[in-house]
PDB file of C-alpha atoms in Angstrom:
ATOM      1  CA  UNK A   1      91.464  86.836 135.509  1.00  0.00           C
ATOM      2  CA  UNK A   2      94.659  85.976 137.725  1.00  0.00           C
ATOM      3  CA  UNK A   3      93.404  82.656 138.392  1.00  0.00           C
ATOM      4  CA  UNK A   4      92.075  81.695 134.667  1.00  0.00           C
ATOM      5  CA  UNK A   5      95.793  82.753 133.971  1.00  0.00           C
ATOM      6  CA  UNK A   6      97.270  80.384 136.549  1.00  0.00           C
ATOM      7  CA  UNK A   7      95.009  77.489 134.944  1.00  0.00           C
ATOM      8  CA  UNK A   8      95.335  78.949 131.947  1.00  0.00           C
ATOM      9  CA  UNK A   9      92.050  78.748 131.096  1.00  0.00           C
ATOM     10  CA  UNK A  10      90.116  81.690 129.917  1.00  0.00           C
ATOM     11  CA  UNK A  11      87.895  83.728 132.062  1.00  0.00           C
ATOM     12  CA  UNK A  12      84.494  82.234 130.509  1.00  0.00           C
ATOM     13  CA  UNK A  13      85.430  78.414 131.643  1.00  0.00           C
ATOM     14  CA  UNK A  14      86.332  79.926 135.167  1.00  0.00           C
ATOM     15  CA  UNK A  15      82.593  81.174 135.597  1.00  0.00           C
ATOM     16  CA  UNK A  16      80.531  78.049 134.397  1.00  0.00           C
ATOM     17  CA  UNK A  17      81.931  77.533 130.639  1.00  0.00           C
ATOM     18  CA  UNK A  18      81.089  78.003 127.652  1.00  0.00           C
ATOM     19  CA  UNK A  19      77.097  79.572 127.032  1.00  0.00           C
ATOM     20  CA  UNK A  20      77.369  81.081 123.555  1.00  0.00           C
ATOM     21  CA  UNK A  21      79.729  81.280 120.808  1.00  0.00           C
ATOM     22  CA  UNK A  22      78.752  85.210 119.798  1.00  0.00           C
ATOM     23  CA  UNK A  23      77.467  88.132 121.464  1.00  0.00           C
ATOM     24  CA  UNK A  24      75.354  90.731 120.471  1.00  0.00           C
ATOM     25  CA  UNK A  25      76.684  94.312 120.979  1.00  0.00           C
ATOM     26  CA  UNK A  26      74.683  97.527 120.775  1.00  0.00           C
ATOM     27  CA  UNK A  27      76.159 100.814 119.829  1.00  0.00           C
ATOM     28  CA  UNK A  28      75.297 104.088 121.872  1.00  0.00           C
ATOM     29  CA  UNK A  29      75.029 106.909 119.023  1.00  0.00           C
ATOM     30  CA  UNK A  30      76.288 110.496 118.963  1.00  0.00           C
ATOM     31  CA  UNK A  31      74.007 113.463 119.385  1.00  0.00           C
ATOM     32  CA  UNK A  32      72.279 115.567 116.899  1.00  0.00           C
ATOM     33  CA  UNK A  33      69.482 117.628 116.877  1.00  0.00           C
ATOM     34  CA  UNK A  34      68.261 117.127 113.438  1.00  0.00           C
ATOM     35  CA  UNK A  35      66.174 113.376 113.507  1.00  0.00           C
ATOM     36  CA  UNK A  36      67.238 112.582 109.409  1.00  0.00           C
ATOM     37  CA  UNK A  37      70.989 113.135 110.542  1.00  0.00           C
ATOM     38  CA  UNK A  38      70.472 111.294 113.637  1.00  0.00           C
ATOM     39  CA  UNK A  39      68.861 108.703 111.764  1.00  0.00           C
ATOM     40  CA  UNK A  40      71.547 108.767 109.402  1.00  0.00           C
ATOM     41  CA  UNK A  41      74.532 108.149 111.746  1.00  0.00           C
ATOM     42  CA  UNK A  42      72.275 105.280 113.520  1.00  0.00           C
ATOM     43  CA  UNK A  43      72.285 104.117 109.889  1.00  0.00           C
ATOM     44  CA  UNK A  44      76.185 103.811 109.776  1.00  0.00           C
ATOM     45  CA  UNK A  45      76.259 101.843 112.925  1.00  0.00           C
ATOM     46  CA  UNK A  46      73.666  99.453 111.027  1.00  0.00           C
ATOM     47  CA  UNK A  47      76.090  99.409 108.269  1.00  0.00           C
ATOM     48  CA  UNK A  48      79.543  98.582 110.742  1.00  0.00           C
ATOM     49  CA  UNK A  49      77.381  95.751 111.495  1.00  0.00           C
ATOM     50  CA  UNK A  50      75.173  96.887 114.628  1.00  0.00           C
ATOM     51  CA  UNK A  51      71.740  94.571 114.417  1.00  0.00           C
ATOM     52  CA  UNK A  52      71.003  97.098 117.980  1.00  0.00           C
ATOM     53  CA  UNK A  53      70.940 100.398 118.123  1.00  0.00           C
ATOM     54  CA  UNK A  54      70.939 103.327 120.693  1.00  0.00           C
ATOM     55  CA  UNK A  55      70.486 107.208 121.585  1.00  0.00           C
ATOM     56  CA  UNK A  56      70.044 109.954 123.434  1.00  0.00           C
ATOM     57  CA  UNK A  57      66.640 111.937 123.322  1.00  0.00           C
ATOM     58  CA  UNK A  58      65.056 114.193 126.169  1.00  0.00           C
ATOM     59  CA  UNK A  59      64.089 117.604 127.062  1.00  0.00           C
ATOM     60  CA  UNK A  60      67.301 119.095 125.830  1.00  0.00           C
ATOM     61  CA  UNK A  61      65.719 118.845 122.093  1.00  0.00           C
ATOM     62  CA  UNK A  62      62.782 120.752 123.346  1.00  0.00           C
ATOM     63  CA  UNK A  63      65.180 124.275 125.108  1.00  0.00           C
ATOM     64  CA  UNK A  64      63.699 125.915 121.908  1.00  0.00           C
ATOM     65  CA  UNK A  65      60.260 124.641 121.540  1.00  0.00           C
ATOM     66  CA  UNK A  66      57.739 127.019 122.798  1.00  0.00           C
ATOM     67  CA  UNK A  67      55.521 125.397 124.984  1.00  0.00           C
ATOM     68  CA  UNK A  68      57.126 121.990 125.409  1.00  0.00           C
ATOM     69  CA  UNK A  69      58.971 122.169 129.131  1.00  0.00           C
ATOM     70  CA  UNK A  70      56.876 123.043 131.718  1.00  0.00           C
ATOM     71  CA  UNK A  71      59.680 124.352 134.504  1.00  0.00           C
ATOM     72  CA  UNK A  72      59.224 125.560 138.178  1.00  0.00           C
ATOM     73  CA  UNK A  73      60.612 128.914 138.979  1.00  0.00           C
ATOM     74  CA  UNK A  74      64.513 129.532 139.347  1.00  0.00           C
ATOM     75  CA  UNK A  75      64.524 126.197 137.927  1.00  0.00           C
ATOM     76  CA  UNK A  76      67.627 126.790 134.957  1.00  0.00           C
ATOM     77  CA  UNK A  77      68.798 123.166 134.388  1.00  0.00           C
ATOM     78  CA  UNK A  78      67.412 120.450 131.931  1.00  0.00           C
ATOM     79  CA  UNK A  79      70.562 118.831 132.077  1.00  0.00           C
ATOM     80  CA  UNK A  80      72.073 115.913 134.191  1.00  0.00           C
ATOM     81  CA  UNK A  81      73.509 118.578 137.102  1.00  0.00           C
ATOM     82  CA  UNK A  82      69.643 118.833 137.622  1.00  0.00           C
ATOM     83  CA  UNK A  83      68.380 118.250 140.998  1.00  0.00           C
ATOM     84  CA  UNK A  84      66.980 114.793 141.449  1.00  0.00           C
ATOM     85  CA  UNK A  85      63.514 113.635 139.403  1.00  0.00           C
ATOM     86  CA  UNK A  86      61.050 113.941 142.035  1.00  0.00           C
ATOM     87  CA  UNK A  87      62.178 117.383 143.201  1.00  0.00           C
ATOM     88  CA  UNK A  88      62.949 119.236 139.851  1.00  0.00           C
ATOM     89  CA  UNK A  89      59.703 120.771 139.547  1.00  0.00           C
ATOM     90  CA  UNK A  90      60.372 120.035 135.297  1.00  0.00           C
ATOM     91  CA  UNK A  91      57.850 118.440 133.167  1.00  0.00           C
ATOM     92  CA  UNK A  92      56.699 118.031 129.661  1.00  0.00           C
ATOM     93  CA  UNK A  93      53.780 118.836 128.689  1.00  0.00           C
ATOM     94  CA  UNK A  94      51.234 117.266 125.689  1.00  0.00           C
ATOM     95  CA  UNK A  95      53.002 119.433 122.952  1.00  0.00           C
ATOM     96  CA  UNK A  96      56.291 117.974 123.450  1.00  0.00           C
ATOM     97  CA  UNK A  97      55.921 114.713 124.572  1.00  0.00           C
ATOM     98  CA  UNK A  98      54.203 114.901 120.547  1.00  0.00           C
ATOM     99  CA  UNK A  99      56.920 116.671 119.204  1.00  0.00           C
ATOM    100  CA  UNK A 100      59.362 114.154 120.921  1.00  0.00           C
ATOM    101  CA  UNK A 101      57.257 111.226 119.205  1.00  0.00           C
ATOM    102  CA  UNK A 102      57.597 112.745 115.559  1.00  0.00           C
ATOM    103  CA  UNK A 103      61.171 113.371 116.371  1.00  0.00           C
ATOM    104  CA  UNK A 104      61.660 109.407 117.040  1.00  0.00           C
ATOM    105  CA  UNK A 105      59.537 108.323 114.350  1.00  0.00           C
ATOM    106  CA  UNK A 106      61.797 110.553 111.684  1.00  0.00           C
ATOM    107  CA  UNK A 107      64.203 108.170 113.111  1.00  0.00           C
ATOM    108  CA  UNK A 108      62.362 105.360 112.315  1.00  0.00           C
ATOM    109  CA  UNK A 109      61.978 106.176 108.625  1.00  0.00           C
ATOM    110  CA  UNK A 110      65.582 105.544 108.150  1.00  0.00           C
ATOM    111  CA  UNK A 111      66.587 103.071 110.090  1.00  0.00           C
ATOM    112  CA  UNK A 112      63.423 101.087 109.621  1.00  0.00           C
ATOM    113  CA  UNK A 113      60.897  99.294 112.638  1.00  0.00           C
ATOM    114  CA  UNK A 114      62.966  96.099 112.901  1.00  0.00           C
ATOM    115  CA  UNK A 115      65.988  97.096 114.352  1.00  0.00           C
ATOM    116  CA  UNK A 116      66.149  96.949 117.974  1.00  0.00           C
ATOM    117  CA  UNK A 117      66.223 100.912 119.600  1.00  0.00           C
ATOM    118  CA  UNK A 118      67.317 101.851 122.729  1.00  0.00           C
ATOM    119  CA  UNK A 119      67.205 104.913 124.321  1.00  0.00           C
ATOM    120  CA  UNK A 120      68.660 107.202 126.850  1.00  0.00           C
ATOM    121  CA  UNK A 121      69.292 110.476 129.181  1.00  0.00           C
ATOM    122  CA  UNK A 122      65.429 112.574 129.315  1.00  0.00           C
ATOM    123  CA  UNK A 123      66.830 115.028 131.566  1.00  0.00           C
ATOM    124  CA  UNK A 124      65.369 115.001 134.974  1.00  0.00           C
ATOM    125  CA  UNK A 125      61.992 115.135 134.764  1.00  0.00           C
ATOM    126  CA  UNK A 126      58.701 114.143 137.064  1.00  0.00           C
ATOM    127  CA  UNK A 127      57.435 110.833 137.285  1.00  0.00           C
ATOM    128  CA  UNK A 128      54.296 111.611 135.193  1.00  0.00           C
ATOM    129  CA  UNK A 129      56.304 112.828 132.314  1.00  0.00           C
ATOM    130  CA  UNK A 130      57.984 109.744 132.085  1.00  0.00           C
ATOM    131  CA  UNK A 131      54.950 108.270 132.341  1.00  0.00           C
ATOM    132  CA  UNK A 132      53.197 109.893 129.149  1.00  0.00           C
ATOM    133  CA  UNK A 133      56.977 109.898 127.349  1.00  0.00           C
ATOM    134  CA  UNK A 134      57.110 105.906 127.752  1.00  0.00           C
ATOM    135  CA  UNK A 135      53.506 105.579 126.748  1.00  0.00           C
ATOM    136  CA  UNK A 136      54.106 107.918 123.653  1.00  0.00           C
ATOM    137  CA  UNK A 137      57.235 105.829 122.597  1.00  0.00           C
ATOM    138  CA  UNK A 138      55.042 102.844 122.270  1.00  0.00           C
ATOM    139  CA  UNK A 139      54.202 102.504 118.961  1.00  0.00           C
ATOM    140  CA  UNK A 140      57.514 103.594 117.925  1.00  0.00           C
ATOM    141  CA  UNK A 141      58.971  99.736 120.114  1.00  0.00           C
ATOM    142  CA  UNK A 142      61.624 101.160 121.403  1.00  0.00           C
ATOM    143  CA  UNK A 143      64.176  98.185 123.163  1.00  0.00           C
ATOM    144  CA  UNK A 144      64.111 100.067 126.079  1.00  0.00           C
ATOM    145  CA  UNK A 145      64.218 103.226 128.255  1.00  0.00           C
ATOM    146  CA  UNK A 146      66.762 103.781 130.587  1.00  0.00           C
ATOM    147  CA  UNK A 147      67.042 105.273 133.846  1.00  0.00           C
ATOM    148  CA  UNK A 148      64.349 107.219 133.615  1.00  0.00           C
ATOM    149  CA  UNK A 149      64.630 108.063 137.244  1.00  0.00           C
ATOM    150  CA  UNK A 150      67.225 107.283 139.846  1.00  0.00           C
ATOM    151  CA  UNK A 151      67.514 103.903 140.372  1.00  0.00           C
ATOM    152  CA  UNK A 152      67.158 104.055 144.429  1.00  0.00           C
ATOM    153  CA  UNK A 153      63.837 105.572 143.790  1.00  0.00           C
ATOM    154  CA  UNK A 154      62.086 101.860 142.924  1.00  0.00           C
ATOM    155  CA  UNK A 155      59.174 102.487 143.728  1.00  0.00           C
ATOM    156  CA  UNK A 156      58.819 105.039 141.601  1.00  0.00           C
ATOM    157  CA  UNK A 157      60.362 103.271 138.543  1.00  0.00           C
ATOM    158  CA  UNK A 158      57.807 100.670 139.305  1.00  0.00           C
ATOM    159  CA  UNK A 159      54.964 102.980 138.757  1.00  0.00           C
ATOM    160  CA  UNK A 160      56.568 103.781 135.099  1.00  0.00           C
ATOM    161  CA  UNK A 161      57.027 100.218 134.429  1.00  0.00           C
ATOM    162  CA  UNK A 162      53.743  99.364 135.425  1.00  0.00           C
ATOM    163  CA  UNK A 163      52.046 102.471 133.286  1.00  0.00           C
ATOM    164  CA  UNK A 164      53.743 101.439 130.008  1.00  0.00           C
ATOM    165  CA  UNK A 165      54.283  98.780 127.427  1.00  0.00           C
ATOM    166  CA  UNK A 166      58.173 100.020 126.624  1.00  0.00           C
ATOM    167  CA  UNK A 167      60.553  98.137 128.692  1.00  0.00           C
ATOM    168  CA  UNK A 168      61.989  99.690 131.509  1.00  0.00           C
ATOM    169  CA  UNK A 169      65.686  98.983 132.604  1.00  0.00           C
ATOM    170  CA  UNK A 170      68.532 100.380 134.936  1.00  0.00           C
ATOM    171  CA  UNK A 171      71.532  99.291 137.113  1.00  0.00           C
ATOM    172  CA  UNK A 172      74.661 100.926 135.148  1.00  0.00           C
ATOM    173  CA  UNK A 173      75.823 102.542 138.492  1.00  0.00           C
ATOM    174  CA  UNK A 174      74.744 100.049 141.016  1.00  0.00           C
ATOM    175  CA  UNK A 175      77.240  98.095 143.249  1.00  0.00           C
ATOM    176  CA  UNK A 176      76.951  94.281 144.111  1.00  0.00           C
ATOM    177  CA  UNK A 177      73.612  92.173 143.498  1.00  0.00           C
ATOM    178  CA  UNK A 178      71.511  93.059 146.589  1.00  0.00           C
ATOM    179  CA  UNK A 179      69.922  96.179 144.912  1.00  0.00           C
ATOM    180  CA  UNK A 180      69.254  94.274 141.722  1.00  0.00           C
ATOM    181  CA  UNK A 181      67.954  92.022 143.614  1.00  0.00           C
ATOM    182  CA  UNK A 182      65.449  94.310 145.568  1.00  0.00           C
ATOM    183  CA  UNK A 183      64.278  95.676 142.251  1.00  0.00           C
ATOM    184  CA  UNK A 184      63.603  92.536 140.724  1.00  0.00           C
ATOM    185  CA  UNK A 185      61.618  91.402 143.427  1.00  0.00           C
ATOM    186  CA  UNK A 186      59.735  94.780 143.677  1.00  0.00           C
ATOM    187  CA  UNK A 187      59.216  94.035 139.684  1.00  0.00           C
ATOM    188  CA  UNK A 188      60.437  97.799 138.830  1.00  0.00           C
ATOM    189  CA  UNK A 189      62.139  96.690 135.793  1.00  0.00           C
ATOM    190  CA  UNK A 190      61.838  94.443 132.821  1.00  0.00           C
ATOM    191  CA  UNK A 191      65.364  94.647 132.219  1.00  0.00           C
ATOM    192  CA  UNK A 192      68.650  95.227 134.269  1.00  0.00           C
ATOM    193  CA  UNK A 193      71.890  96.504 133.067  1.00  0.00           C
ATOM    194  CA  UNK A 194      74.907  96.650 135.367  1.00  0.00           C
ATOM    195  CA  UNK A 195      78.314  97.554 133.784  1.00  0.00           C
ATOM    196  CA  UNK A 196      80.902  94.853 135.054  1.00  0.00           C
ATOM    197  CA  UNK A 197      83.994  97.798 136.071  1.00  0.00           C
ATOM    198  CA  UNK A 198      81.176  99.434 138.489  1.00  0.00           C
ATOM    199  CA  UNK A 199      78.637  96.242 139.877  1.00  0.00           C
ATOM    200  CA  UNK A 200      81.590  94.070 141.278  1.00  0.00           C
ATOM    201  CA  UNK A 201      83.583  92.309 138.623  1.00  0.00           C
ATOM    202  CA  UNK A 202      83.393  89.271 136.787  1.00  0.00           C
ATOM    203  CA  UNK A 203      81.879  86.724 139.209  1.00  0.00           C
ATOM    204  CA  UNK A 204      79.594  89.627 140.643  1.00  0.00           C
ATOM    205  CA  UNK A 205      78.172  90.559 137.836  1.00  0.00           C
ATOM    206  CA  UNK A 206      77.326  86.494 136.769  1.00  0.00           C
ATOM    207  CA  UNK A 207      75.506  85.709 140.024  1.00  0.00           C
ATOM    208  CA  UNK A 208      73.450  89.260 139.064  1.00  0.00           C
ATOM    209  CA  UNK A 209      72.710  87.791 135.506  1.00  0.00           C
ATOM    210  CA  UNK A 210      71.618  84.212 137.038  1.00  0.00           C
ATOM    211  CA  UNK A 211      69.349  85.814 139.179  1.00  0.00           C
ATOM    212  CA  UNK A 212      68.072  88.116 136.807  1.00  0.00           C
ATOM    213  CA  UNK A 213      67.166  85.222 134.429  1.00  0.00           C
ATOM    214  CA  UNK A 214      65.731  82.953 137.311  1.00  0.00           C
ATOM    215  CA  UNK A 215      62.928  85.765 137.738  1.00  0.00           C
ATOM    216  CA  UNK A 216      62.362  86.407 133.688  1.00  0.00           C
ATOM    217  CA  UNK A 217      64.145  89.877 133.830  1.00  0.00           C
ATOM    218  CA  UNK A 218      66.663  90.055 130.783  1.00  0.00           C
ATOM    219  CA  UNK A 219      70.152  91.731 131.266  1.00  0.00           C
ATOM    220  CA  UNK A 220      72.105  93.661 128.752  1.00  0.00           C
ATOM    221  CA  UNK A 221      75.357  94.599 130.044  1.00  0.00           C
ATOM    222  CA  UNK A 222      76.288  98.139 130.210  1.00  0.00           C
ATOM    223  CA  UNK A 223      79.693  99.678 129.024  1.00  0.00           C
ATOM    224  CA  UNK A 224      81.959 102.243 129.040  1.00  0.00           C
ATOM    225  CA  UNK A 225      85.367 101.761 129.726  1.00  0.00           C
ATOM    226  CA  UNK A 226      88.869 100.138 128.032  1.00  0.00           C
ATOM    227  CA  UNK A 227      89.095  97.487 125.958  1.00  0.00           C
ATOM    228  CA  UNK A 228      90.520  95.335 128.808  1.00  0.00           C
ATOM    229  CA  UNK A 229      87.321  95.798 130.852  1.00  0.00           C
ATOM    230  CA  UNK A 230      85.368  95.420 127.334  1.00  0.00           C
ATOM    231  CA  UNK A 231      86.855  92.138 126.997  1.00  0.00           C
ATOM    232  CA  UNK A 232      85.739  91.146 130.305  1.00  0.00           C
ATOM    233  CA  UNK A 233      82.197  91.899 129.388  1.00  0.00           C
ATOM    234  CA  UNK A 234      82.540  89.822 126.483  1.00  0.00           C
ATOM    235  CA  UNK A 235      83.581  87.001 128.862  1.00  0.00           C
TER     236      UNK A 235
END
């Protein structure tokens, strides 16, 4: 940024120039229980002008669903202060991975199958849950599911990846390209997602994306932050 100022050039012409002359945003979506009112505020987001969408679903939905959570015990937590995936001891079992499905495809009714939806934040659950969650959220073509498990744990986000049709992605907390790099190349993910403040800045996060594209994995950039660090995304 200092040096596109001392050119006075903007920050896109400093990384390579001009590549496109819009870019798509998604919205993240607050939380409801209720899947019409969800689908109603992913509606108004639709209606601001959002052509992609995204929310929250996981095992929270299911804390009063008899039979859903399968939990380990003194296990208390379905939140994210959980203990890591692999060691929770929490799963979900047929009955609400189904009742998760119907929840989604209420959704669907009223925002319609065209729109692109994302998803996020399960709760920490075992690798075979995720398993039979992705597989269940199939026919319902979601854009993609994120972190589903740690992102260290690649070989186990592999496994998912490799057991489902629903794109896979990760990356919002990891620093510098040599991890996105290992899960690439490990082919863990269909998609990456590193969010510019957090994965090394401007020039960081472009050699990430030119790699990523190199070996057919997509990126969609992650954010959360002010709107100077939002306009650096944009560049």
């Amino acid at each position: 940024d200092l040096a596109g100022k001392a050119w006075g050039v903007p920050c896109w012409q400093m990384l390579g120039g001009r590549f496109r002359d819009k870019v798509r945003l998604y919205a993240d979506t607050t939380e409801t229980e209720d899947p019409k009112e969800q689908g109603r505020r992913l509606k108004a987001r639709m209606d601001q002008g959002f052509t992609f969408l995204k929310q929250d679903f996981g095992i929270n939905l299911l804390k009063s669903v008899p039979g859903a959570i399968m939990k380990a015990a003194g296990t208390e937590s379905t939140g994210r202060d959980a203990v890591m995936h692999p060691f929770s001891g929490i799963s979900i079992t047929e009955k609400g991975v189904a009742w998760l499905s119907d929840w989604v495809a209420a959704i669907r009714e009223v925002i319609g199958a065209e729109v692109p939806l994302a998803s996020d934040h399960y709760g920490h659950i075992d690798v075979n849950s995720c398993i039979r969650l992705a597989k269940a959220m199939e026919k319902h073509n979601l854009a993609w599911m994120e972190d589903m498990v740690p992102w260290q744990f690649g070989n186990l986000m592999k496994q998912i990846k490799d057991a489902t049709e629903t794109p896979i992605l990760t990356g919002e907390d990891i620093y510098l390209k040599e991890d996105f790099i290992k899960l690439i190349e490990m082919g863990a993910v269909d998609m990456i997602h590193p969010d510019l403040a957090s994965s090394g800045g401007l020039l960081e996060t472009k050699k990430i994306g030119d790699y990523a594209m190199e070996h057919g994995v997509a990126m969609a950039m992650h954010f959360a932050g002010s709107p100077i660090s939002f306009m650096a995304n944009v560049h």
